[in-house]
Coordinates of C-alpha atoms in Angstrom, one line a residue:
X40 CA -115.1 260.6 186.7
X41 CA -117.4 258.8 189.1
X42 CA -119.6 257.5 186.7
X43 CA -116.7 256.1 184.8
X44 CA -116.0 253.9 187.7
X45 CA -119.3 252.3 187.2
X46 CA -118.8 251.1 184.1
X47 CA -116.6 247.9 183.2
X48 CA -114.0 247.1 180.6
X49 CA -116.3 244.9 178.4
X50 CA -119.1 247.7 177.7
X51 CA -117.9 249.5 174.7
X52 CA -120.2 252.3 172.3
X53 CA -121.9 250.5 169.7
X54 CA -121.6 250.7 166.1
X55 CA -123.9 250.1 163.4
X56 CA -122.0 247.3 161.5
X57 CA -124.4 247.2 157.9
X58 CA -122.3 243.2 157.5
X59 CA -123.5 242.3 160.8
X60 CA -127.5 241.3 161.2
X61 CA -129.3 243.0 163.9
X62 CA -131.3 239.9 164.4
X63 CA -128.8 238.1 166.4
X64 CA -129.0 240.6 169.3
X65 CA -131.7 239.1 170.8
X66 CA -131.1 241.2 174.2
X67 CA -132.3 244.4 171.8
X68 CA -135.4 243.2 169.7
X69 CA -138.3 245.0 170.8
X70 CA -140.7 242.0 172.5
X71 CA -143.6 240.2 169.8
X72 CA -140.6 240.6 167.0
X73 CA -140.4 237.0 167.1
X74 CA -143.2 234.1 165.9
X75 CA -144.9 231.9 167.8
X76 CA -144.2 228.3 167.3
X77 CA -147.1 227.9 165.6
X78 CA -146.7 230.2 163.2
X79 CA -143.2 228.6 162.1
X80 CA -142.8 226.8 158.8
X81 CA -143.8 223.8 158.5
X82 CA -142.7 220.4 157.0
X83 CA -143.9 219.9 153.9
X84 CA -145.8 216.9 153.4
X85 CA -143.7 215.6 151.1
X86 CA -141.2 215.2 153.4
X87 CA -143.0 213.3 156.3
X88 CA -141.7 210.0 156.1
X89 CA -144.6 207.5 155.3
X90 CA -145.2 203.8 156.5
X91 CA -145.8 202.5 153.0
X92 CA -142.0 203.4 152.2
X93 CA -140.9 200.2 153.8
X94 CA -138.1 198.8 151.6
X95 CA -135.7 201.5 152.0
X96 CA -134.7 200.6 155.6
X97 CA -135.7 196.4 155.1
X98 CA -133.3 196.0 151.8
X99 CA -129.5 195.0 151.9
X100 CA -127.0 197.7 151.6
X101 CA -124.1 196.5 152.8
X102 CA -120.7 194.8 150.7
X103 CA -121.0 192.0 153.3
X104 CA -124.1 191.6 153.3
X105 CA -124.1 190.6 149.5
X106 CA -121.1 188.7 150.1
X107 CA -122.6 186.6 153.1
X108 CA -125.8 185.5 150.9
X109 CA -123.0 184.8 147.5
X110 CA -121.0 182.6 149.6
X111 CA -123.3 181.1 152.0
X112 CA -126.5 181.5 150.2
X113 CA -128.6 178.9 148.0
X114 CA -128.5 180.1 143.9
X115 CA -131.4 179.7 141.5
X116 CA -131.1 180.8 138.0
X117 CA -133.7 181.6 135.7
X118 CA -133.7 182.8 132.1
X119 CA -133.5 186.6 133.3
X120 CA -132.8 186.8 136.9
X121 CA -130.4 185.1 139.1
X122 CA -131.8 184.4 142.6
X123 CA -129.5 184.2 145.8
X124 CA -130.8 183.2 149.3
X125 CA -130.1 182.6 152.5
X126 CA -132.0 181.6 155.6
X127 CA -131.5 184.1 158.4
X128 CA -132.3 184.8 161.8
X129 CA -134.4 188.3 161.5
X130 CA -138.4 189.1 161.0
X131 CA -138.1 189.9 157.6
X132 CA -137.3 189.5 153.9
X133 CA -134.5 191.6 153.2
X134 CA -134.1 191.9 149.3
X135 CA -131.2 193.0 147.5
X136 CA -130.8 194.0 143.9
X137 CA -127.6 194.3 141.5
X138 CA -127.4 195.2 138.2
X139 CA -123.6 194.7 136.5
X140 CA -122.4 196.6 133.8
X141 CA -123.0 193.9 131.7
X142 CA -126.5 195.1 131.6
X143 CA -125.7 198.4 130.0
X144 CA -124.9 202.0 130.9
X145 CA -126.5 203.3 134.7
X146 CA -130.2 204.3 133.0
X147 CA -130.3 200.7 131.8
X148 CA -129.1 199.3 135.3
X149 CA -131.9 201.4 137.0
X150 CA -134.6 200.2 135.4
X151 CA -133.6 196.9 135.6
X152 CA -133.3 197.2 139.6
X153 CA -136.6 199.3 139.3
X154 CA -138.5 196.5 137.7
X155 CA -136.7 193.9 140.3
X156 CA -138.0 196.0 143.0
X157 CA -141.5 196.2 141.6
X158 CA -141.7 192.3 141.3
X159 CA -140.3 191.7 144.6
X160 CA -143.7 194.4 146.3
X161 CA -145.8 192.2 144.0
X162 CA -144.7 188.9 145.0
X163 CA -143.8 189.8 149.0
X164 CA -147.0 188.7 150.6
X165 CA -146.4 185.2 148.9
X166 CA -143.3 184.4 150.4
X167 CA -143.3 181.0 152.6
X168 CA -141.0 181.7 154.7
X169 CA -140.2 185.5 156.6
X170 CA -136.2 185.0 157.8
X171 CA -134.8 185.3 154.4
X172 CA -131.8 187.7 153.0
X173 CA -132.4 187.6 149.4
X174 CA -130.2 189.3 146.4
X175 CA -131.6 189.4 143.1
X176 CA -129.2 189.8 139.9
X177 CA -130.3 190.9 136.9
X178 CA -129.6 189.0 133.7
X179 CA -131.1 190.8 131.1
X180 CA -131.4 194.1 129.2
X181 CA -135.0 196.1 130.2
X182 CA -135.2 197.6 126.5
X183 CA -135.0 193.7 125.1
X184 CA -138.1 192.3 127.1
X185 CA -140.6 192.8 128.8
X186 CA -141.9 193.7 132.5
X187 CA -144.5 190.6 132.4
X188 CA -141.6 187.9 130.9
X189 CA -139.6 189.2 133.9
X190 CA -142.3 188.7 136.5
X191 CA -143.0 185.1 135.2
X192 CA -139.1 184.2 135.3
X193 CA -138.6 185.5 138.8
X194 CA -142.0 183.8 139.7
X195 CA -141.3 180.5 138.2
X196 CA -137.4 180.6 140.0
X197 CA -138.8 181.4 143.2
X198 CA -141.5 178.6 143.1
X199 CA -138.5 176.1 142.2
X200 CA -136.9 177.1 145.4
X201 CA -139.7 176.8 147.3
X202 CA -139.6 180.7 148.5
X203 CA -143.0 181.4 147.8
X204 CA -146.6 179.9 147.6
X205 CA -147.7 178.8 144.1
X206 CA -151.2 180.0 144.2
X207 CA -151.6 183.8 144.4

């Protein structure tokens, strides 16, 4: 009876519960059971975010965003692509691309974004002026021309509205 006395409410016998993992007891692992941190998985390369992925946190995203640059914005229209713009106060050129349903169904849409995307890397360097918010619309179907006739209508708007240099 004296050794009952000694021991408190919240000790109980313990079970062997097969539903319950024995790896949660940490008090009861027998010591080098667990890894070093240096042994621990590591991040895949793949998913070490890279400098190079720049657009992703530069582009607009935002329904007001779109909206400020429709209704406040310059417009220059090309054959193919419709060009918004709007002078702001940041460090950057924030594109923006949008592809109606007018264009097709959604694999049509994403190329056309994906080849408004590529001409906006290829032509970034050449823009005049850095505090710019600018939406791109496309205005054609990617399976009825071609990448290059794109590139020479965004690059001939964008020279008429004096965005970027003309030599490059």
């Amino acid at each position: 009876m004296q050794n009952e006395a000694n021991i408190s409410a919240a000790q109980h016998a313990k079970k062997d519960d097969a539903r319950i993992s024995q790896a949660h007891e940490h008090e009861e692992r027998p010591s080098g059971s667990e890894k070093e941190e240096s042994e621990g998985k590591k991040t895949p390369e793949r998913l070490i975010v890279r400098e190079y992925i720049r657009m992703q946190s530069r582009s607009l995203k935002k329904n007001s965003q779109f909206r400020l640059v429709y209704s406040e914005g310059k417009k220059e229209a090309g054959t193919k692509v419709v060009i918004y713009y709007l002078k702001r106060e940041s460090d950057r050129v924030a594109p923006g691309f949008v592809a109606s349903k007018k264009i097709g169904k959604a694999c049509q849409r994403n190329t056309a974004k994906r080849y408004m995307r590529e001409i906006f890397r290829k032509l970034e360097d050449r823009f005049v002026d850095t505090n710019l918010w600018i939406v791109f619309v496309a205005a054609f179907r990617p399976n009825e021309c071609t990448f290059h006739e794109i590139l020479a209508d965004v690059e001939s708007s964008l020279g008429r509205a004096g965005l970027i240099s003309t030599n490059g």
